[in-house]
XYZ file of C-alpha atoms in Angstrom:
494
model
C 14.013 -23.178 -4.809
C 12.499 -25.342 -1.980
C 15.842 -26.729 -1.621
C 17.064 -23.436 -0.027
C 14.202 -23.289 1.902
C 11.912 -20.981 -0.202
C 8.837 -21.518 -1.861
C 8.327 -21.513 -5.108
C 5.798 -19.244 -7.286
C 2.472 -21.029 -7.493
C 1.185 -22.232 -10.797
C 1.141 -20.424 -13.506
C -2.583 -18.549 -12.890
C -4.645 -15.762 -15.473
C -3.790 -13.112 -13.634
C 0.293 -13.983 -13.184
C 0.217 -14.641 -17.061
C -1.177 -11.532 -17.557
C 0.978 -9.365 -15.651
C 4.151 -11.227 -17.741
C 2.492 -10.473 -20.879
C 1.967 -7.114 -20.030
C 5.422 -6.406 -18.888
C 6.864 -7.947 -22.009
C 4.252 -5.701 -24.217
C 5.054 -2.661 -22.198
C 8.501 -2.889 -22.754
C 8.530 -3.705 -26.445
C 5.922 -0.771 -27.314
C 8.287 1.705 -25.033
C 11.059 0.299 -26.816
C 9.375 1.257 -30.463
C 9.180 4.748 -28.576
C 12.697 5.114 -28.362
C 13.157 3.928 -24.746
C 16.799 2.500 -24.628
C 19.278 1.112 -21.862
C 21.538 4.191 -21.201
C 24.916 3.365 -19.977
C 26.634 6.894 -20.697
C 27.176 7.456 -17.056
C 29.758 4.771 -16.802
C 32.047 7.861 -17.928
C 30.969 10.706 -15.588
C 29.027 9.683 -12.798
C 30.990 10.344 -9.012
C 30.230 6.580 -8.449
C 32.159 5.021 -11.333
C 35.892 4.105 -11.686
C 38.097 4.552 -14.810
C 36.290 2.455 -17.311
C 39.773 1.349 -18.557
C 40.660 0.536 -14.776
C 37.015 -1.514 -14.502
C 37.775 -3.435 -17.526
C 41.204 -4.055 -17.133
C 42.212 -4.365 -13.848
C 38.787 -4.848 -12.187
C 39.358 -6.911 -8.646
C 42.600 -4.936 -8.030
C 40.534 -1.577 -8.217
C 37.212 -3.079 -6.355
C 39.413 -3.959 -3.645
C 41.037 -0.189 -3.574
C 37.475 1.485 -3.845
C 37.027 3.513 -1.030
C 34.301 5.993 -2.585
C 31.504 3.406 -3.098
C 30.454 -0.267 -1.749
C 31.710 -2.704 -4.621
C 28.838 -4.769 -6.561
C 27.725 -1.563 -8.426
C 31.302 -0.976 -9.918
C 31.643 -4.984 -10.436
C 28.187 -5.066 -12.478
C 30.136 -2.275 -14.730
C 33.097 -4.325 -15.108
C 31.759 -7.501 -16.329
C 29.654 -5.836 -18.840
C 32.906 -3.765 -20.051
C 34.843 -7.002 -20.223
C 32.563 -7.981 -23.004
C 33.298 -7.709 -26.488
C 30.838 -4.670 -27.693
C 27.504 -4.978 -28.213
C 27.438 -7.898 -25.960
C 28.325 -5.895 -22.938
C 25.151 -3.807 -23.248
C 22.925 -6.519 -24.330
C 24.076 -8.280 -20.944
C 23.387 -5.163 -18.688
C 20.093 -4.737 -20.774
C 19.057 -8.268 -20.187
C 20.340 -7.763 -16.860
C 17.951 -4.860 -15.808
C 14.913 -6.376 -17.930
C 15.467 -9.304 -15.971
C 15.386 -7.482 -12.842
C 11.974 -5.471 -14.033
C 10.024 -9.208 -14.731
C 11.692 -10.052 -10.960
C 10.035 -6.889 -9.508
C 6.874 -7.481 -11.086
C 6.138 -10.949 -10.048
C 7.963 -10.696 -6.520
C 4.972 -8.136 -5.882
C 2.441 -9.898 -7.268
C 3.071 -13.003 -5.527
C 4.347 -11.431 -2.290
C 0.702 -9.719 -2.171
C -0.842 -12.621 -2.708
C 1.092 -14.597 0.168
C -0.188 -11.870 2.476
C -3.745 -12.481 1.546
C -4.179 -9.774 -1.313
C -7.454 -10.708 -3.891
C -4.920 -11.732 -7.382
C -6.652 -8.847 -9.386
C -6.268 -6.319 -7.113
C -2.564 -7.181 -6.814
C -2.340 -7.000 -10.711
C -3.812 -3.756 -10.501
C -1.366 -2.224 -8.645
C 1.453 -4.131 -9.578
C 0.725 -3.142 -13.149
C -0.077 0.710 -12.495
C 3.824 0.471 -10.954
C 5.101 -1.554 -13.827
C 4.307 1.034 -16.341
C 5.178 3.921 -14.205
C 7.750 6.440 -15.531
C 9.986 5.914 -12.714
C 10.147 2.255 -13.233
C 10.876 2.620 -17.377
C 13.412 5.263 -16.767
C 15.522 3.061 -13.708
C 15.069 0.106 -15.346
C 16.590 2.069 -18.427
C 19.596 3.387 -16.488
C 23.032 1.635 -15.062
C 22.728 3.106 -11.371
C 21.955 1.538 -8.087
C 18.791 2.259 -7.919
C 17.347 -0.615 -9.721
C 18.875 -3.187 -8.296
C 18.416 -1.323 -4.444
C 14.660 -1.603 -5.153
C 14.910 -5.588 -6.961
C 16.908 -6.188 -3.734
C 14.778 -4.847 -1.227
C 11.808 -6.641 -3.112
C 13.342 -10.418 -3.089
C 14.391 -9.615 0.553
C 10.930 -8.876 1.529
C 9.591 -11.959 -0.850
C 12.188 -14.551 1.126
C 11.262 -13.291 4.501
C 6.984 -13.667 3.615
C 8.436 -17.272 2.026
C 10.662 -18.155 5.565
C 8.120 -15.904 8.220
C 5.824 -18.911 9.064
C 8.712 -21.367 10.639
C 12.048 -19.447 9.751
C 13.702 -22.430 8.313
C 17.562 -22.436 8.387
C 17.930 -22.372 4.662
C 15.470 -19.895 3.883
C 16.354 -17.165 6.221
C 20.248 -17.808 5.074
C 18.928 -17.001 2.135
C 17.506 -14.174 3.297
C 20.295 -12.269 5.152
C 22.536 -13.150 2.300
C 20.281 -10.902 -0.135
C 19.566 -8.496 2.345
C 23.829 -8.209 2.528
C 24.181 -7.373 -0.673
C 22.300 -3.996 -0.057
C 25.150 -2.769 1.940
C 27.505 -3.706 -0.380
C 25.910 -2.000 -3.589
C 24.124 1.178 -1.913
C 25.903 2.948 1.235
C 22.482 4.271 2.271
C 22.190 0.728 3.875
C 24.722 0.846 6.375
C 25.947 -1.821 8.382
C 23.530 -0.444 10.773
C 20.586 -1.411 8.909
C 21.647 -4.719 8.727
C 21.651 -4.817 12.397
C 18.387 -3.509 12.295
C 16.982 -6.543 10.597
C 18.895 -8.805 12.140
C 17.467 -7.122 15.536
C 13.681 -7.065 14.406
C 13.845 -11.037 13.377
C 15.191 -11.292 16.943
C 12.829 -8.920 18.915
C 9.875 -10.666 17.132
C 10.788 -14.228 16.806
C 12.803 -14.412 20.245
C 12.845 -18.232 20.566
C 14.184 -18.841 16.952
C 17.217 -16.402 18.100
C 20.358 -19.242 17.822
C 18.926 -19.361 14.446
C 18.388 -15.986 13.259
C 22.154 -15.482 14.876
C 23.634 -18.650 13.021
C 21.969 -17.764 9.528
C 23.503 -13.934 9.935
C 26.795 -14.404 10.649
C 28.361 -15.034 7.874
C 26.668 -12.567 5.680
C 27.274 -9.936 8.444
C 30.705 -11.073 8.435
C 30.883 -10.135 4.780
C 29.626 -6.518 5.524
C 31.650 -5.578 8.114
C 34.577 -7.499 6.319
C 34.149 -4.693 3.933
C 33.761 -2.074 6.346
C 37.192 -3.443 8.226
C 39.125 -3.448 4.999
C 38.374 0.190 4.319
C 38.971 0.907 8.341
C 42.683 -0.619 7.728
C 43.429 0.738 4.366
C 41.413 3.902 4.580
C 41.306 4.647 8.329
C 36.792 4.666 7.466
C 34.814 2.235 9.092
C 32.405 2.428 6.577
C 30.614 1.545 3.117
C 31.288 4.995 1.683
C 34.493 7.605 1.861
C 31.694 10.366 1.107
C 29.600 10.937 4.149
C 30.839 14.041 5.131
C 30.801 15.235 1.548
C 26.652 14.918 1.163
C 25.742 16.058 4.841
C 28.272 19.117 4.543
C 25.959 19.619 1.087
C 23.054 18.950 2.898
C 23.952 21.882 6.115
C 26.775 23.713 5.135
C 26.460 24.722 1.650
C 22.427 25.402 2.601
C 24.079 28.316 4.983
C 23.426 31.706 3.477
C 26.909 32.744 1.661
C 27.930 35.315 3.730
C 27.064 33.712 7.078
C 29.729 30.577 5.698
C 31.904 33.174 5.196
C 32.149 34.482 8.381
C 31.950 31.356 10.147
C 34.891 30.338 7.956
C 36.940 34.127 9.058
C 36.092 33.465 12.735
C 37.931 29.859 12.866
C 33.967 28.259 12.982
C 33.933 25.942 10.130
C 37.170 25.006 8.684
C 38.992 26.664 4.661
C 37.402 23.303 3.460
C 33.891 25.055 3.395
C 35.309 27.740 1.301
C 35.031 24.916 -1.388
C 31.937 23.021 -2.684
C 31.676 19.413 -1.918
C 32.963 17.015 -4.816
C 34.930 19.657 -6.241
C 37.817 18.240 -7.951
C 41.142 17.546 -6.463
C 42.807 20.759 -7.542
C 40.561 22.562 -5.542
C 41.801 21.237 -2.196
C 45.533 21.099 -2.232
C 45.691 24.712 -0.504
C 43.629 23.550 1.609
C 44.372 19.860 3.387
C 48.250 17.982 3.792
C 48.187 15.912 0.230
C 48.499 11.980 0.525
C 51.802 10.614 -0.894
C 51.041 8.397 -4.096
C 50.321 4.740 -3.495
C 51.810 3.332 -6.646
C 47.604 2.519 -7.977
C 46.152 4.551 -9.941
C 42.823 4.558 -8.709
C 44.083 6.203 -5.402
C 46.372 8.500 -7.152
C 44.966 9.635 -10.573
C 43.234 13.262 -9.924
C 41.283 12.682 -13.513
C 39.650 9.417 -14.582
C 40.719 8.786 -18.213
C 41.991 12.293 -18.322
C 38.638 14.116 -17.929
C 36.200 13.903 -15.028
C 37.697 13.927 -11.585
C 38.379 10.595 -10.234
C 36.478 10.512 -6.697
C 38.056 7.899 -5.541
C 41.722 9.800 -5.391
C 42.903 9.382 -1.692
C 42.759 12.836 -0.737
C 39.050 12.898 -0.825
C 39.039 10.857 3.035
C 40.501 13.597 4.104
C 38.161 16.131 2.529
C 35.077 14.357 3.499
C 36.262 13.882 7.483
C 36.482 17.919 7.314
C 33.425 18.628 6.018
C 31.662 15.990 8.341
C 33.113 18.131 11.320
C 31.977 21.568 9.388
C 28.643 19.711 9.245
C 27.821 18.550 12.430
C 29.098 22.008 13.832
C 26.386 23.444 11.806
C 24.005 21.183 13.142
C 24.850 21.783 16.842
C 24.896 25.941 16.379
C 21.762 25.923 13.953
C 19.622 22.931 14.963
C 15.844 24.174 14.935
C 17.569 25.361 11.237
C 18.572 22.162 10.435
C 15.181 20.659 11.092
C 13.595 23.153 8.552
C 16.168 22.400 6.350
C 14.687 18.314 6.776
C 11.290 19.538 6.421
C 12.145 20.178 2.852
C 14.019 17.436 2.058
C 10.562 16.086 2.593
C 9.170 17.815 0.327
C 11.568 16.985 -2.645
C 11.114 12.900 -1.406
C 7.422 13.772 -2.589
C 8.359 15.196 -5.806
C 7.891 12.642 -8.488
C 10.909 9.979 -8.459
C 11.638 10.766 -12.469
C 12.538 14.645 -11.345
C 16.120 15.022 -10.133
C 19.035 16.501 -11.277
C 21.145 13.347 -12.678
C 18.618 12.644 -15.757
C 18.796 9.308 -17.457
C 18.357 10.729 -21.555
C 15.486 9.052 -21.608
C 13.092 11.539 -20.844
C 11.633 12.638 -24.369
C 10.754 8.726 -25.057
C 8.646 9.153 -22.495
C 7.383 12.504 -21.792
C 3.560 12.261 -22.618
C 3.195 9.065 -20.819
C 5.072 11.095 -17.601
C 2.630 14.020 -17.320
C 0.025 11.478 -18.009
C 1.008 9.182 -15.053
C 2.203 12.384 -12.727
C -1.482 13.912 -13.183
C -3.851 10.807 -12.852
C -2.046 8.088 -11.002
C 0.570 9.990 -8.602
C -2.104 13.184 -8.106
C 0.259 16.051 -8.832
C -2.183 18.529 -10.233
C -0.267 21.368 -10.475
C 3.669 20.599 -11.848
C 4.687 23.747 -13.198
C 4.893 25.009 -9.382
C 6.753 22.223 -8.449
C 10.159 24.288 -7.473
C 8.351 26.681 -5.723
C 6.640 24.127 -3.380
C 10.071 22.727 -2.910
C 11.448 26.447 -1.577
C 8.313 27.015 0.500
C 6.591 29.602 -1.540
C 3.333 28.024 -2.329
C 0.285 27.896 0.363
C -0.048 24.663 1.556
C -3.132 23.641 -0.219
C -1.058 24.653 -3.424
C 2.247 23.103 -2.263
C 0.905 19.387 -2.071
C -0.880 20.024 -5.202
C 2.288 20.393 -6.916
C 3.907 17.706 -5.314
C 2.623 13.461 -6.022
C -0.360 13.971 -3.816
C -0.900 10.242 -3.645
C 2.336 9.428 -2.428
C 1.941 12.429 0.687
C -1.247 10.773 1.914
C -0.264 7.088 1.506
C 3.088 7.079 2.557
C 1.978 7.873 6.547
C -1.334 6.004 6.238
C 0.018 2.688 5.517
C 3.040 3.296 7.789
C 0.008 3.671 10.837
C -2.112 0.958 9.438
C 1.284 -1.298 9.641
C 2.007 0.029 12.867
C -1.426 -1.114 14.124
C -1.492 -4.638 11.933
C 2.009 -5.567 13.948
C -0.080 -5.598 17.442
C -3.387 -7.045 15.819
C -4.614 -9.523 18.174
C -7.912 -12.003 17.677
C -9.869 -11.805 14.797
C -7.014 -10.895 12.546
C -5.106 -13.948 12.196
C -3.455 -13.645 8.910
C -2.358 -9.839 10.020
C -1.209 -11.331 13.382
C 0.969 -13.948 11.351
C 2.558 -11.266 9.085
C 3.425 -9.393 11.404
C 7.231 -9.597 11.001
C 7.127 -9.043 7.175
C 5.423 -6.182 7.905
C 7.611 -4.470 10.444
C 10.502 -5.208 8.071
C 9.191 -3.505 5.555
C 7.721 -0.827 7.916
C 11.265 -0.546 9.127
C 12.713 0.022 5.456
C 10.597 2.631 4.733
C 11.116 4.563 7.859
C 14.805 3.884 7.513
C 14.977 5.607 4.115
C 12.572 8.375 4.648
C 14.458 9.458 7.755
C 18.425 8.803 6.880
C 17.837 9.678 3.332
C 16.427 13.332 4.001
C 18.530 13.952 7.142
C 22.188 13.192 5.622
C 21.164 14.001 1.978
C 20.132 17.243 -0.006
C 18.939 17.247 -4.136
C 18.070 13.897 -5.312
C 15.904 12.795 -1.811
C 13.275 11.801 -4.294
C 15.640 9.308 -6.119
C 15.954 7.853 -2.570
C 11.696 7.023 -2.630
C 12.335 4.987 -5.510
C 13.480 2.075 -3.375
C 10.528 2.032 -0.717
C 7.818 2.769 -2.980
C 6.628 -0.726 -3.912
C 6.941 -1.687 -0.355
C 4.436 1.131 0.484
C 3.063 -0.363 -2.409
C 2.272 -3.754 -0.580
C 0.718 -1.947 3.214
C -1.312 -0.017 0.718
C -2.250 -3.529 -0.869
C -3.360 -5.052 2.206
C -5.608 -1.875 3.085
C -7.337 -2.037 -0.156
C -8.084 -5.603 0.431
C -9.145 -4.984 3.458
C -10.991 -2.261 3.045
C -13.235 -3.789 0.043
C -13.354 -7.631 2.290
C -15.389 -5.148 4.881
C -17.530 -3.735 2.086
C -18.258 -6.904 0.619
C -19.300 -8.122 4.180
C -21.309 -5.644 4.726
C -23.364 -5.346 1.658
C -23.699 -9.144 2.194
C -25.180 -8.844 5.504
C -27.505 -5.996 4.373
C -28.911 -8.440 1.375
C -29.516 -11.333 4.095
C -31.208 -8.892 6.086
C -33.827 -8.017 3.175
């Protein structure tokens, strides 16, 4: 590791052997409870080719994906080019590995910014066992390997913030790539972003920030460029326009989309729900001609769910996109209502959306257990109604994971304040780019995921919570090192 330019863990302490002991017990007792790797959505999910096309013709179809950034469908595909069992045991392994990553990433990334080693195993262990964590790391979908991602990136950069050495922040921007490239809520913007906060904050290492970047930028945008040039869509993700026309359009009352569609407002494409299958639109939009591969031209993958990936869908997202945006610009004080409760689902807890893992009933006591004491959501049963506005507000926050409402903006101002921290607060002072990335991530998914997305904005949490996770680490620690110091003083006084 401290070839690349990255530290290695520290020895092997009590409280790191704990917290790998207690991950492998965890596991093994939910295990007994009937908490297994679920890999059924390889055949249904939007977000997955043909699994015939992903085990036998993998690289030719990754190259013609247009729907979704590649490494997702690539995990799928090695794991299906297995011989069964072996190509569950390897995604199992896979994820498990990923879960013993998290956990000691956190630990030690707390402990590099100062954090007391048992208060980090605290919280590192409350989100170990948490049922959002057991049912992701239970589940082949992004979102697991988003948040393992987002937690190495943050790890490297604490490892690289002191000097930025060459190695270790090439290191760094090559992880951070791979976001783009396995979840299109990190566009190629956001890896601007980062590259642009290294910059704003570190302005004399800029050659090197700029040298270290390039090439994996270049591998982001190569991606982007080959779907410009084969799919006229400069872009990560065909689907855009799909989830924000879900998020505006089809949030329109039904008769008001109906007469915006009579009066020429929003286009015949509205008359249709977003991902509806292929048959649905050719009334509607000039069919492509078939390419000759049948991930472009199939309409069904394996005969049965619709293959979102089929060629006409650019088309079909670019007209909803315009329906969406005209919605925006006719409705807009509408629109930010409409974001208002997107908010309000991104508070619901992360385990509660619509696309449900099968895993639920291994773990159902423990969930209402954790939702009630550790994420404060007294009152779950109202949970919909808080959602749809039709709680007071004392009652609506109840319902929702109160803990996550009041911590997500308090550590967000506390990190705000701990970037400018001048004498005094030395350490603070010297993590101050580790924690404007991370304040950046959080802001970045709280705001793009609720604006652009409608249904699963919780699912979209997932990914920032441990970073919230570490600001809220650093208060604690803070916050006790003051009461310590005081009852100190008081005790030298007497």
């Amino acid at each position: 590791m401290s070839r690349l330019g990255v530290k290695p863990f520290a020895k092997v302490s009590p409280p790191f052997a704990l917290l790998v002991c207690g991950f492998l017990l965890s596991r093994l007792w939910f295990w007994i409870q009937g908490l297994t790797f679920n890999d059924s959505c390889l055949y249904w999910f939007y977000q997955y080719l043909d699994v015939d096309l992903l085990e036998n013709d993998l690289f030719a179809s990754l190259w013609r994906l247009h729907a979704q950034p590649p490494l997702l469908n690539l995990l799928a595909g090695i794991g299906l080019k297995m011989t069964l069992p072996l190509g569950w045991w390897f995604w199992r392994i896979v994820y498990w590995g990923m879960g013993l990553a998290q956990t000691l990433l956190l630990f030690d990334t707390m402990k590099r910014l100062g954090v007391h080693a048992w208060l980090a195993v605290a919280l590192v262990g409350a989100y170990m066992i948490s049922p959002g964590v057991l049912l992701f790391e239970n589940w082949l979908f992004y979102p697991y390997p988003a948040a393992t991602l987002l937690i190495l990136s943050t790890w490297l950069l604490v490892n690289s913030s002191e000097n930025l050495p060459t190695r270790g922040l090439f290191v760094f921007f090559l992880v951070c790539s791979c976001l783009p490239l396995l979840r299109s809520l990190f566009h190629l913007v956001w890896l601007l972003g980062v590259i642009a906060i290294l910059w704003f904050l570190r302005p004399k290492a800029w050659k090197r920030i700029l040298l270290t970047a390039a090439l994996p930028l270049l591998l982001v945008t190569g991606w982007y460029a080959k779907n410009l040039i084969l799919f006229d869509t400069f872009s990560g993700s065909s689907w855009m326009g799909m989830n924000f026309a879900r998020a505006t359009v089809f949030r329109l009352p039904d008769q008001q989309r109906e007469e915006w569609i009579k009066e020429g407002v929003l286009s015949k494409i509205s008359s249709v729900g977003p991902f509806s299958p292929v048959e649905r639109y050719m009334s509607l939009i000039a069919m492509p001609d078939a390419t000759g591969f049948t991930c472009l031209d199939e309409t069904r993958r394996g005969g049965s769910s619709p293959n979102y990936n089929h060629l006409s869908y650019i088309e079909v997202s670019k007209e909803y996109e315009r329906d969406a945006w005209t919605v925006v610009r006719r409705k807009p004080l509408w629109w930010l209502g409409k974001i208002a409760q997107n908010l309000l689902i991104f508070f619901r807890p992360v385990q509660e959306f619509g696309l449900r893992s099968g895993n639920q009933s291994s773990i159902e006591g423990w969930e209402s257990v954790y939702d009630r004491w550790v994420n404060g959501q007294i009152r779950p049963s109202d949970i919909n109604k808080a959602v749809d506005g039709r709680l007071p507000a004392v009652s609506m926050w109840l319902a929702l994971c109160y803990l996550w409402v009041l911590i997500y903006p308090m550590s967000l101002a506390l990190g705000f304040c701990w970037i400018g921290t001048g004498r005094g607060r030395e350490r603070l002072a010297k993590n101050a780019l580790v924690i404007a990335f991370i304040i950046f991530n959080i802001v970045y998914l709280m705001l793009i995921g609720n604006i652009f997305e409608y249904g699963e904005n919780n699912r979209f949490r997932f990914m920032s919570d441990p970073l919230v996770l570490i600001l809220s680490s650093i208060a604690l620690n803070n916050g006790f090192s003051r009461v310590k110091n005081r009852i100190g003083k008081n005790e030298s006084k007497g």
